[in-house]
CSV table of C-alpha atoms in Angstrom, one decimal:
chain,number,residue,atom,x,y,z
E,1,UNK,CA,10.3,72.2,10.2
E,2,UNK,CA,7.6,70.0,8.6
E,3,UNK,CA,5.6,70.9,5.3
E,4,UNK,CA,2.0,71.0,5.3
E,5,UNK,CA,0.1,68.1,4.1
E,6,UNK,CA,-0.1,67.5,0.6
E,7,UNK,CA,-4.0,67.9,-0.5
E,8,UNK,CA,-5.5,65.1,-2.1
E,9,UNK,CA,-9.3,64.6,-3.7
E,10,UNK,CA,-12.1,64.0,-1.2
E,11,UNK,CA,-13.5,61.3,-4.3
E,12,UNK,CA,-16.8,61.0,-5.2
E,13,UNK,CA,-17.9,59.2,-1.7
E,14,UNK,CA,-17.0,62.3,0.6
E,15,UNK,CA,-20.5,62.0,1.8
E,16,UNK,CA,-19.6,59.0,3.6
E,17,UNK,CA,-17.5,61.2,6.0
E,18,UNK,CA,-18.3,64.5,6.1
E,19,UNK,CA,-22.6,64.1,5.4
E,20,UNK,CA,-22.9,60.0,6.6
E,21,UNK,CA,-26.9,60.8,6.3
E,22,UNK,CA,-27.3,62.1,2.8
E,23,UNK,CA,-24.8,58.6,2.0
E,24,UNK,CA,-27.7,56.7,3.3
E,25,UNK,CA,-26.1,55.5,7.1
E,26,UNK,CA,-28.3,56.3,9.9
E,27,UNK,CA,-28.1,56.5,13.3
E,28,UNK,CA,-25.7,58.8,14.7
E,29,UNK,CA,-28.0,61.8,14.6
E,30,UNK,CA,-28.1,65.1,11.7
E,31,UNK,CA,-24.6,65.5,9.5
E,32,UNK,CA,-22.0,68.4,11.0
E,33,UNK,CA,-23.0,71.4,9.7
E,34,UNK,CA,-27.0,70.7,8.3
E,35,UNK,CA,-28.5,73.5,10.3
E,36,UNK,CA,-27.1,76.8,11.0
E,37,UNK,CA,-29.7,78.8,12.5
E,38,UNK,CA,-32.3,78.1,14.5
E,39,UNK,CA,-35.6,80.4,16.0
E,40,UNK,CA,-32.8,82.4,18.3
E,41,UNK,CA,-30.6,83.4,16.1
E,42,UNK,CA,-30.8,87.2,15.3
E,43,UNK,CA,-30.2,87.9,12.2
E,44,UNK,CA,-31.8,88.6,8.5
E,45,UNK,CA,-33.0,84.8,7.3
E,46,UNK,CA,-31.7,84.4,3.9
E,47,UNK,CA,-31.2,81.1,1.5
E,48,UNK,CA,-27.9,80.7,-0.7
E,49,UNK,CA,-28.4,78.3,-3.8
E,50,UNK,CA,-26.7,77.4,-6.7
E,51,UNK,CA,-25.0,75.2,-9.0
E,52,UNK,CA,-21.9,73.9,-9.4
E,53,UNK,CA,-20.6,74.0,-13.4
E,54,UNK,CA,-17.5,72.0,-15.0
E,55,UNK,CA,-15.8,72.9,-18.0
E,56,UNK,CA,-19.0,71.1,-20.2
E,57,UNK,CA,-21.1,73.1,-18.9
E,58,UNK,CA,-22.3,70.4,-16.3
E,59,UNK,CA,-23.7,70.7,-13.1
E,60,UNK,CA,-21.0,68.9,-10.0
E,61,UNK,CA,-23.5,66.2,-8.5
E,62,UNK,CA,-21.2,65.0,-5.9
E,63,UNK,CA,-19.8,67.8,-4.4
E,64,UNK,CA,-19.5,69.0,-1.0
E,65,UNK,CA,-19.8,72.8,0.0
E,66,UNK,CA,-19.1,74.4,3.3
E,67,UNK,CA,-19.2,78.1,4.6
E,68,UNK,CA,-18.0,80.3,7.6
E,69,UNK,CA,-19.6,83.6,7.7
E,70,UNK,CA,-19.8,86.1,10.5
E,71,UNK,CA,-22.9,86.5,13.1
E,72,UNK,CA,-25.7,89.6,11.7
E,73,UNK,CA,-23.0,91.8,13.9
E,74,UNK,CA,-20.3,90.8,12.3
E,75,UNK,CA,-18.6,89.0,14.7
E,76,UNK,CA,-17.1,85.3,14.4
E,77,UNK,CA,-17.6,82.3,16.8
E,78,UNK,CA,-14.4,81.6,17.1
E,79,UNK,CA,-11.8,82.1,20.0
E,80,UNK,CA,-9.2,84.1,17.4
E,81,UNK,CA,-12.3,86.8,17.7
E,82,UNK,CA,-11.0,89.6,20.0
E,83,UNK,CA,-13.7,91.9,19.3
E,84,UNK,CA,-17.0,91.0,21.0
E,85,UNK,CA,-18.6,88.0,21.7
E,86,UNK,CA,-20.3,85.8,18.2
E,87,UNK,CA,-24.6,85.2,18.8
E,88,UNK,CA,-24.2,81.8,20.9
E,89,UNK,CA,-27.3,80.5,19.0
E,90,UNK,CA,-25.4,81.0,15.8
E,91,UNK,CA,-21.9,78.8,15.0
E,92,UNK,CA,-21.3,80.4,11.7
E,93,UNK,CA,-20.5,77.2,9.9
E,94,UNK,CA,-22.4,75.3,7.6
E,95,UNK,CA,-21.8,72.4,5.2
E,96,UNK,CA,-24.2,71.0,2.3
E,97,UNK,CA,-23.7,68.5,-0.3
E,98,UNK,CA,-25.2,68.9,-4.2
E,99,UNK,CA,-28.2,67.2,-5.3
E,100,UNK,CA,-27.5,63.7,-5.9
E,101,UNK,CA,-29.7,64.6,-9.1
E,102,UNK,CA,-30.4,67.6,-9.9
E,103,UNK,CA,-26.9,69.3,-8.6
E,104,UNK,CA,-28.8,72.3,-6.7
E,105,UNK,CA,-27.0,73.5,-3.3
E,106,UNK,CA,-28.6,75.2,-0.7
E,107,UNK,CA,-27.9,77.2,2.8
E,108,UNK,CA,-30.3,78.0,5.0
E,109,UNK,CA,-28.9,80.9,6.9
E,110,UNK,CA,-28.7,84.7,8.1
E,111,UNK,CA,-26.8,87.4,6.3
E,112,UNK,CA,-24.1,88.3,7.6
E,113,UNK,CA,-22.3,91.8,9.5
E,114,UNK,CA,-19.5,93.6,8.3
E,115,UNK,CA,-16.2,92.5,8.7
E,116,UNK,CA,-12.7,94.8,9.0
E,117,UNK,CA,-9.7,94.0,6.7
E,118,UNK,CA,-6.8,94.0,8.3
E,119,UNK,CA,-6.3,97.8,7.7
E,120,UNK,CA,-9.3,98.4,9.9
E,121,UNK,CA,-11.8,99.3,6.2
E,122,UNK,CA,-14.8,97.3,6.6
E,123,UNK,CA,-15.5,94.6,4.2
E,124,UNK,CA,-18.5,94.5,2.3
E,125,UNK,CA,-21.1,91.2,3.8
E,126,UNK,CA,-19.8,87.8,2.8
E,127,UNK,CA,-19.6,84.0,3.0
E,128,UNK,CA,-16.5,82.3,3.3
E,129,UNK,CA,-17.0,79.6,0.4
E,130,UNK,CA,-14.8,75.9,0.1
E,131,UNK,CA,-15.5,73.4,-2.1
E,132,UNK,CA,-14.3,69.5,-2.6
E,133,UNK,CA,-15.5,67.2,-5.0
E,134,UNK,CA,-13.8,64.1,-6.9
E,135,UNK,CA,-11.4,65.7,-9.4
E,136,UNK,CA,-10.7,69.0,-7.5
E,137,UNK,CA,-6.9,68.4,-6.3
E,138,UNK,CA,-7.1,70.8,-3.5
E,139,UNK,CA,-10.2,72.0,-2.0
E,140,UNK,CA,-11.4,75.5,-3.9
E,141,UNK,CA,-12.2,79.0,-1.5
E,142,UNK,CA,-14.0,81.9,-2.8
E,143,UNK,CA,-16.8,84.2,-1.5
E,144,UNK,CA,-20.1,84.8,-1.7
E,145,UNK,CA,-21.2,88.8,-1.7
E,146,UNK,CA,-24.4,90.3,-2.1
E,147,UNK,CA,-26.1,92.2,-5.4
E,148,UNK,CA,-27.8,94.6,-3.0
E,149,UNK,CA,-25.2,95.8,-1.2
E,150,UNK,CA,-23.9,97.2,-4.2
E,151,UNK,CA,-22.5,100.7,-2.0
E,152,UNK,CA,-20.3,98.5,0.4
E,153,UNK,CA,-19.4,96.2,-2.5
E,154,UNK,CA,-17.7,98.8,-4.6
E,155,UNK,CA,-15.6,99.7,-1.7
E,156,UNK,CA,-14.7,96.2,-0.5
E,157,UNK,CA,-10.7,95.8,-0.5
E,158,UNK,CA,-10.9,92.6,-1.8
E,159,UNK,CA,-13.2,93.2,-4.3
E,160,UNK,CA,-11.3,96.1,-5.6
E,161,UNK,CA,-7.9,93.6,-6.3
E,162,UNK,CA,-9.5,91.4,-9.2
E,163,UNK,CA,-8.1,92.2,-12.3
E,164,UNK,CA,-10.1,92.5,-15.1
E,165,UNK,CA,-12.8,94.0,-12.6
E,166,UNK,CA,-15.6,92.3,-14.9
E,167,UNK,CA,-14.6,89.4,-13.0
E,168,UNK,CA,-16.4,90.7,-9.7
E,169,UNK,CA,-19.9,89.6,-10.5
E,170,UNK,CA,-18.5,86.1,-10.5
E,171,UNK,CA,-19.0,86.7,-6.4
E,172,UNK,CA,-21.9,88.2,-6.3
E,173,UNK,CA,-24.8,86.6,-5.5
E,174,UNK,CA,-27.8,87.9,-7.3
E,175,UNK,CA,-30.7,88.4,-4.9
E,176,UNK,CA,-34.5,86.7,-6.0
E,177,UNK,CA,-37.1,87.4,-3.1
E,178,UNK,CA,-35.2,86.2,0.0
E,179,UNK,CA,-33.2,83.9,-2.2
E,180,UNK,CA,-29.9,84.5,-3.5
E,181,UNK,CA,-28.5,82.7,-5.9
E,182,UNK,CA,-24.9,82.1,-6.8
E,183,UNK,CA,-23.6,79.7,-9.4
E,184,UNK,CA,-20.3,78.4,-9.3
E,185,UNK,CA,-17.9,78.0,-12.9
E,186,UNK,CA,-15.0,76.1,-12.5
E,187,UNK,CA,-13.5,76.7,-15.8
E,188,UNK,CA,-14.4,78.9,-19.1
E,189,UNK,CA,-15.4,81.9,-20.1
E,190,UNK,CA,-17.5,83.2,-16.5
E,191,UNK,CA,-14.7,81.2,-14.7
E,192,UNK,CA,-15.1,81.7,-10.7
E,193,UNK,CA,-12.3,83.9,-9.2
E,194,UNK,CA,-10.8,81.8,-6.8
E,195,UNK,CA,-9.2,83.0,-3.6
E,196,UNK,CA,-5.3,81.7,-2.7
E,197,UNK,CA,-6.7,81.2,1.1
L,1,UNK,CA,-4.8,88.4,15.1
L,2,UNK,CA,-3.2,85.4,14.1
L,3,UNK,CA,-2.6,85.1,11.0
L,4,UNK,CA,-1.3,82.1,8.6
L,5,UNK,CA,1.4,81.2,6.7
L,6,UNK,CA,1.1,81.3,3.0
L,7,UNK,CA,0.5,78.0,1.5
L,8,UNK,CA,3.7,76.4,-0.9
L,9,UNK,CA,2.1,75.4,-3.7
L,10,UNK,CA,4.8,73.1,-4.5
L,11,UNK,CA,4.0,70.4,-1.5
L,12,UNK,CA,0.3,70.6,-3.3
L,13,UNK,CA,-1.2,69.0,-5.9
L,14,UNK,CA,-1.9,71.4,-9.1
L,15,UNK,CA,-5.6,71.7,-10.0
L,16,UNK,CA,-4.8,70.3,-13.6
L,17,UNK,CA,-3.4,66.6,-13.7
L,18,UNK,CA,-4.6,65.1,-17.0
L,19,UNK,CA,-3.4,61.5,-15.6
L,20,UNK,CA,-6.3,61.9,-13.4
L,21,UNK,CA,-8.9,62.4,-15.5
L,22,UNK,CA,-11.4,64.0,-13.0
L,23,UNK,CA,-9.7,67.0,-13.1
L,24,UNK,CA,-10.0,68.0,-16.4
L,25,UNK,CA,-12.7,69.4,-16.7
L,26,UNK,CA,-13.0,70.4,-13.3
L,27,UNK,CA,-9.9,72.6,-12.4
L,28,UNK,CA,-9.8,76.1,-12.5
L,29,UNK,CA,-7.2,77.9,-14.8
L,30,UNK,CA,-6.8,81.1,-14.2
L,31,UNK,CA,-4.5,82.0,-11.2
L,32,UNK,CA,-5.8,82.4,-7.4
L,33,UNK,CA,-6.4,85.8,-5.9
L,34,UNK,CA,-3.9,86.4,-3.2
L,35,UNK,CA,-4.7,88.3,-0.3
L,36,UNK,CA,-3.5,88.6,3.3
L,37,UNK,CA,-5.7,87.1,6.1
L,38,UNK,CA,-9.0,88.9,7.1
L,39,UNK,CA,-10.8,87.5,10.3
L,40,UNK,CA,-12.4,85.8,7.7
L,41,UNK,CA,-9.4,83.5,7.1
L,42,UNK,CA,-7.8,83.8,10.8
L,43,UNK,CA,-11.2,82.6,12.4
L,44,UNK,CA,-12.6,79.4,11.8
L,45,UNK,CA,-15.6,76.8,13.4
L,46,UNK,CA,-15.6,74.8,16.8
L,47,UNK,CA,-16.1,71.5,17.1
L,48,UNK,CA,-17.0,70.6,21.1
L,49,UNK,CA,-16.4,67.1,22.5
L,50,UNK,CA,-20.1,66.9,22.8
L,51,UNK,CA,-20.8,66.4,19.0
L,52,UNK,CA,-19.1,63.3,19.4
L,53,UNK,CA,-20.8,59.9,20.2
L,54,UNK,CA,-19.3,57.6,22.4
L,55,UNK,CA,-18.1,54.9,19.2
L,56,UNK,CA,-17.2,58.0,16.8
L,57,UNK,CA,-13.5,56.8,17.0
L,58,UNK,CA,-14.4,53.0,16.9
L,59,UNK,CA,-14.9,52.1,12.7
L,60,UNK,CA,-15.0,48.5,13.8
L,61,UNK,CA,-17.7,49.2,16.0
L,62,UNK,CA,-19.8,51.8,15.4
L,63,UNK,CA,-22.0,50.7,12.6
L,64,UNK,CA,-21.7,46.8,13.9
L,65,UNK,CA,-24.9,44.8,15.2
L,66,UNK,CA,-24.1,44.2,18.6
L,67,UNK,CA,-22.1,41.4,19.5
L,68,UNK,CA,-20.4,41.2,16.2
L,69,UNK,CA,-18.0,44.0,14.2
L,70,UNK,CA,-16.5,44.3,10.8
L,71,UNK,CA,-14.9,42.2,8.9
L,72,UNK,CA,-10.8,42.5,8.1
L,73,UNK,CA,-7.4,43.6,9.5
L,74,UNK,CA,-7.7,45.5,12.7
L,75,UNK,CA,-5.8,48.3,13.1
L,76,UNK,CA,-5.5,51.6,15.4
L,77,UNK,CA,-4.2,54.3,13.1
L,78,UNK,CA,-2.7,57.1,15.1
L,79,UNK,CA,-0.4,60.6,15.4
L,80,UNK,CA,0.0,64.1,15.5
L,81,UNK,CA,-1.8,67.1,14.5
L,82,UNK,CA,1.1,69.7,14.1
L,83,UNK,CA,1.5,73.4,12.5
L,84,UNK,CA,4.2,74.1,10.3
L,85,UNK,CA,6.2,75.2,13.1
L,86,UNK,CA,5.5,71.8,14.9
L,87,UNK,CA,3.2,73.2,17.6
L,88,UNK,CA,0.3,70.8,18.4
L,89,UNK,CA,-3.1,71.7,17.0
L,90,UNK,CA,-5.5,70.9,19.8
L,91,UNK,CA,-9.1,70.8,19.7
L,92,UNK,CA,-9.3,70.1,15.8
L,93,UNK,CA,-12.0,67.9,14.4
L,94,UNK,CA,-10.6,65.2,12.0
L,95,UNK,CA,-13.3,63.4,10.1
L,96,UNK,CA,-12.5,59.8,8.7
L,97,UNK,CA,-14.0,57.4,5.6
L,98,UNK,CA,-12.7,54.7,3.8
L,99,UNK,CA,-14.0,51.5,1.9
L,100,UNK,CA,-14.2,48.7,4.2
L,101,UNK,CA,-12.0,45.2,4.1
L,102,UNK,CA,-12.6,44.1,0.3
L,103,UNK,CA,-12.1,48.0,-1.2
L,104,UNK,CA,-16.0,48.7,-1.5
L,105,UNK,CA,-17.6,51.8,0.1
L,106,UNK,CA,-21.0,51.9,1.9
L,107,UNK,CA,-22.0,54.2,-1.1
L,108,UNK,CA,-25.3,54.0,-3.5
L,109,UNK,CA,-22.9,54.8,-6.2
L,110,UNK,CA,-20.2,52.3,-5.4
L,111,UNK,CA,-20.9,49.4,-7.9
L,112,UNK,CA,-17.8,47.6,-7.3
L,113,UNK,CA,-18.1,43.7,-7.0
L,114,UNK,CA,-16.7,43.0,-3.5
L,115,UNK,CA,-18.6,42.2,-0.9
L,116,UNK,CA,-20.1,45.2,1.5
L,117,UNK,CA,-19.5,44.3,5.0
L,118,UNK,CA,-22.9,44.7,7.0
L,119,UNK,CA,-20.4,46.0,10.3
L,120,UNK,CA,-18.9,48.3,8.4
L,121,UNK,CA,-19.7,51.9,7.9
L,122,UNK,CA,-16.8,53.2,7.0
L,123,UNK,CA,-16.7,56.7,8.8
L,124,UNK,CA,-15.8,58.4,12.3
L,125,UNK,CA,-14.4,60.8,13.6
L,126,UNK,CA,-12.0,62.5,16.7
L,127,UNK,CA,-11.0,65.5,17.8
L,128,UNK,CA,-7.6,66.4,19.0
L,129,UNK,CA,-6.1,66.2,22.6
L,130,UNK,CA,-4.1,69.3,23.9
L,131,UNK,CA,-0.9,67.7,22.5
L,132,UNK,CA,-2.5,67.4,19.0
L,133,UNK,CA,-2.7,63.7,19.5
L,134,UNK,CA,-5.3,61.5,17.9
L,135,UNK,CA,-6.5,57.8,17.4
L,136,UNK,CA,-9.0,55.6,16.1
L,137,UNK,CA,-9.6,51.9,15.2
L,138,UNK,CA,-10.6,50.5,11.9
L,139,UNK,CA,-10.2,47.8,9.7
L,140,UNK,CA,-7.4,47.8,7.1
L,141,UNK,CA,-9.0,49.1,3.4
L,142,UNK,CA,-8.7,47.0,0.7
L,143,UNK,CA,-7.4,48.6,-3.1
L,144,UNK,CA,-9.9,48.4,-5.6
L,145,UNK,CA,-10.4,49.3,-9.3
L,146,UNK,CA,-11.4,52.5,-10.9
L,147,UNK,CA,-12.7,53.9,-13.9
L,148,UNK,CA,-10.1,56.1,-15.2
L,149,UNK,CA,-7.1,54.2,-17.3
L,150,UNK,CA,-8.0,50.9,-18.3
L,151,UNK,CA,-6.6,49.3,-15.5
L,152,UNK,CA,-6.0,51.4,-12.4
L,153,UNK,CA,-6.4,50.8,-9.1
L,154,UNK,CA,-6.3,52.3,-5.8
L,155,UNK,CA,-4.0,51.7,-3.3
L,156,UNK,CA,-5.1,51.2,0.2
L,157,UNK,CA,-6.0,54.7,1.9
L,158,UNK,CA,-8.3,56.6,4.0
L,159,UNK,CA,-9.4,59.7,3.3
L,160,UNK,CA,-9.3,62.8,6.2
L,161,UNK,CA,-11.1,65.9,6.5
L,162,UNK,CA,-9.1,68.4,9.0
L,163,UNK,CA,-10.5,71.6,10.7
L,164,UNK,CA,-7.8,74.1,12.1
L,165,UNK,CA,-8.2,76.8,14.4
L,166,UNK,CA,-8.6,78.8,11.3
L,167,UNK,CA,-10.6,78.6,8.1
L,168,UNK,CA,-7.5,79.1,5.9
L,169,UNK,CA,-6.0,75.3,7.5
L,170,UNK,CA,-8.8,73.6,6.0
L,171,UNK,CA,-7.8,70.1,4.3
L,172,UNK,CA,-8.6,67.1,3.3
L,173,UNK,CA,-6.2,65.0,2.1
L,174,UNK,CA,-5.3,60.6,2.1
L,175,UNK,CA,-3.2,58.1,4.2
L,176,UNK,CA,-1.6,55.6,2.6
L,177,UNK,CA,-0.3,52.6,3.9
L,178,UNK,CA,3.6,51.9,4.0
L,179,UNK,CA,4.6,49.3,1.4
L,180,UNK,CA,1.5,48.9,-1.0
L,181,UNK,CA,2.8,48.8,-4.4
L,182,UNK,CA,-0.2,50.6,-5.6
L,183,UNK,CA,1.3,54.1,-4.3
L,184,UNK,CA,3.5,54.5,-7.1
L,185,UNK,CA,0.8,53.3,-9.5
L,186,UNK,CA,-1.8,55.1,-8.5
L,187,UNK,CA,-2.8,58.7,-10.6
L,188,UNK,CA,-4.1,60.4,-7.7
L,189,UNK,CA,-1.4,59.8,-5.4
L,190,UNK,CA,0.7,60.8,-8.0
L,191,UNK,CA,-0.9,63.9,-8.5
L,192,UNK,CA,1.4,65.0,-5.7
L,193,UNK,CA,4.5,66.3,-7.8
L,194,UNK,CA,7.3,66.2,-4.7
L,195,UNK,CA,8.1,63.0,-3.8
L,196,UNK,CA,8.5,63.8,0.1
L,197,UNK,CA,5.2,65.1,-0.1
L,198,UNK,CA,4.0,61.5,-0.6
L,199,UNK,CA,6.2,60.0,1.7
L,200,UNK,CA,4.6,62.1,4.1
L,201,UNK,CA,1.6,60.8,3.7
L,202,UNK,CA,2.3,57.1,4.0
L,203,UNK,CA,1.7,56.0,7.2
L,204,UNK,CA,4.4,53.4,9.1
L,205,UNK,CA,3.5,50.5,11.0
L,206,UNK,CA,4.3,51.3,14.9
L,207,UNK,CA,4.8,48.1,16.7
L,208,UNK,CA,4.8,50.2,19.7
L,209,UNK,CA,1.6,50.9,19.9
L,210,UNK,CA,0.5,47.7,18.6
L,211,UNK,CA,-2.2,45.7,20.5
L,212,UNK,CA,-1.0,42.3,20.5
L,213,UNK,CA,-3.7,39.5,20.5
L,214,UNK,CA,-6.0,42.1,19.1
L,215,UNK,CA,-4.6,44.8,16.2
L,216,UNK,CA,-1.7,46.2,14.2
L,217,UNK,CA,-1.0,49.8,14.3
L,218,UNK,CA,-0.1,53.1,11.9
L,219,UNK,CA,1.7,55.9,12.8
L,220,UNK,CA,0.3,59.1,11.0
L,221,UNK,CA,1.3,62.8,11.3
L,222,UNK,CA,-0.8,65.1,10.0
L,223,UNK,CA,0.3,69.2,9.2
L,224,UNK,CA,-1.3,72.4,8.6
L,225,UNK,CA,-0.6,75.4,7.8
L,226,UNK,CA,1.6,77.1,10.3
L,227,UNK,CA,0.4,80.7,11.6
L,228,UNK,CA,2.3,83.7,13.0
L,229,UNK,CA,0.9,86.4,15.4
L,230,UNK,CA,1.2,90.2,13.8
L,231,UNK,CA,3.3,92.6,16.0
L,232,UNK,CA,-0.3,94.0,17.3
L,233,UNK,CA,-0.7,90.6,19.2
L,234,UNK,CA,-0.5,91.0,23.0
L,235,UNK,CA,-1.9,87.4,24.0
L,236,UNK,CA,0.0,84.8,25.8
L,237,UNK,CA,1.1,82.3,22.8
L,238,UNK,CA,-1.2,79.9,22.8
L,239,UNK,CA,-4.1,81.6,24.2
């Protein structure tokens, strides 16, 4: 039986295949991913921002984030969803590259339903995180949550498994106006728990 | 629910290879949280046929003035998608870039001194036929230096981004061409502790499916994570 390809680094021009806009070529309409809700969509609008910090402390200019969250229901567009049918103005997915400059991601999306673990308990709202960037040897999951859901946070099964449990707040997004913002440490002391997806 | 296999971190590279000097400062050390898969993990996007333009597949093409196209070796580069349990992946978006003939990428931060290629964009992508098959033209990449020993180069490669059917296959990883000297060499390939892991990711030149007159070909197989159905599945395999 064959192995699964090794990982390598996406490299510091990722942008050239996966965002060909923000890399500066034109002409073959928005990047995958740019827009994830439109007028339709049901759902409570909400933006996702953040940084991206190496072990000095610096801000990730080049990197590349995508996420896959459910619809405001709940639900997932996606054919392994037995349960309902997703919002079909709403695909779930979006991808966004850092600030050339500055660093500063951003999602423009909806928050999302409630999700069951595979013992049937409901999860507590999330975003499927995954992030690439030159240096990063295999592409890094993790979730965002949300600071005020605090009730459906503390019973969250996945939550509940990180040990010391003052690492939680590392995925949880805390919430400014309609904003939330969620930082990002690949290393030190407020190091991002990471998720073996 | 489907769910997927879990991932052998021994075909992978580690997140701290010093020879690689990226990674430094940018790889997590404290271990992963394990967890089975959620629908969170067993779900994932899809990509339609209709996202895709007509020259998406066609690097030699699809950023050339009309009339003329890039610059370099043609070559089709094509394979399989497969699962760990070699079942064909259909329907899976595979996103392509590379520098173009003289190892230069249509990038604003690539200073390198080759030439860029005014034909050449260096990106496209496919998505996978119900046997998992896909292909695409291009022009052979040339190595080029980097800034990380004093004196290391690339070798040839092109770089692919894969979507699954689920969010826990995502993967991008590099194809490498068979007999560049520069694979041994190179810190990031090398990265990759099992040596079979590389090997997998050096693509052959297929004859076969050569072109003549016109271009060379690669073999390349790609894999992802292989998935199981729990016991509470009642689908049709496949489905």
């Amino acid at each position: 039986m064959p192995k699964e390809s090794a990982s390598q680094t996406a490299g510091p021009y990722v942008h050239i295949g996966c965002v060909p806009s923000f890399a500066g070529l034109k002409g073959r309409g928005p990047d995958l991913g740019a827009a994830m809700v439109t007028d339709a969509t049901r759902g409570e609008r909400i933006t996702v921002e953040g940084y991206v910090y190496d072990g000095a402390g610096a801000p990730l200019r080049d990197a590349l984030l995508e996420i896959w969250q459910a619809d405001a229901d709940g639900l997932y567009a996606s054919p392994a969803e037995t349960r309902g049918t997703a919002d079909p103005v709403f695909t779930g997915w979006g991808r966004q590259p850092t600030d050339g400059e500055t660093g500063l991601y951003r999602f423009e999306t909806i928050k999302p339903g409630r999700v069951p673990w595979p013992d049937g308990r409901m999860q507590a709202p999330h975003l499927s995180l995954w992030l690439v960037a030159r240096g990063i040897n295999l592409g890094l999951a993790t979730r965002i949550y949300f600071a005020d859901e605090a009730e459906a946070n503390a019973g969250d099964p996945l939550l509940a498994r990180i040990d010391p449990p003052s690492r939680v707040r590392t995925l949880v997004a805390e919430r400014q106006g309609d904003t939330y913002c969620f930082n990002i440490h690949l290393q030190g002391p407020g190091e991002t728990v990471f998720l073996d997806v | 629910m489907t769910t997927f296999l879990p991932r052998d971190p021994k075909v992978h590279p580690p997140a701290h290879t010093p020879g690689y000097k990226s990674s430094v400062l940018r790889s997590p050390r404290l271990p992963k949280l394990s967890f089975e898969n959620s629908l969170s993990e067993a779900t994932g996007p899809v990509f339609g046929h209709d996202l895709l333009g007509p020259l998406d597949h066609d690097l030699i093409e699809n950023y050339a003035q009309p009339g003329e196209s890039a610059i370099g070796e043609r070559i089709i580069v094509h394979g399989r998608l497969l699962d760990e349990q070699a079942r064909p992946v259909p329907g899976a978006l595979i996103e392509v870039w590379q520098a173009n003939a003289g190892g230069r990428y249509r990038h604003k931060k690539d200073g390198y001194l080759a030439a860029l290629d005014p034909n050449f964009g260096g990106c496209g992508r496919v998505i996978t036929g119900a046997d998992g098959a896909y292909a695409f033209r291009t022009i052979r990449p040339g190595p080029y230096p980097w800034p990380n020993g004093a004196n290391d180069w690339r070798p040839a490669h092109i770089h692919f981004s894969i979507f699954g059917q689920g969010w826990a296959q995502r993967l991008i990883t590099q194809m490498y061409f068979e007999g560049d000297p520069h694979i041994a060499l190179c810190p990031i390939v090398q990265t990759i502790p099992d040596p079979a892991a590389i090997d997998a990711l050096t693509a052959r030149l297929d004859m076969g499916a050569t072109v003549p007159m016109d271009a060379r070909a690669y073999r390349f197989d790609l894999v992802l994570r292989g998935h199981r159905q729990t016991f509470f599945e009642n689908r049709v395999e496949g489905a």
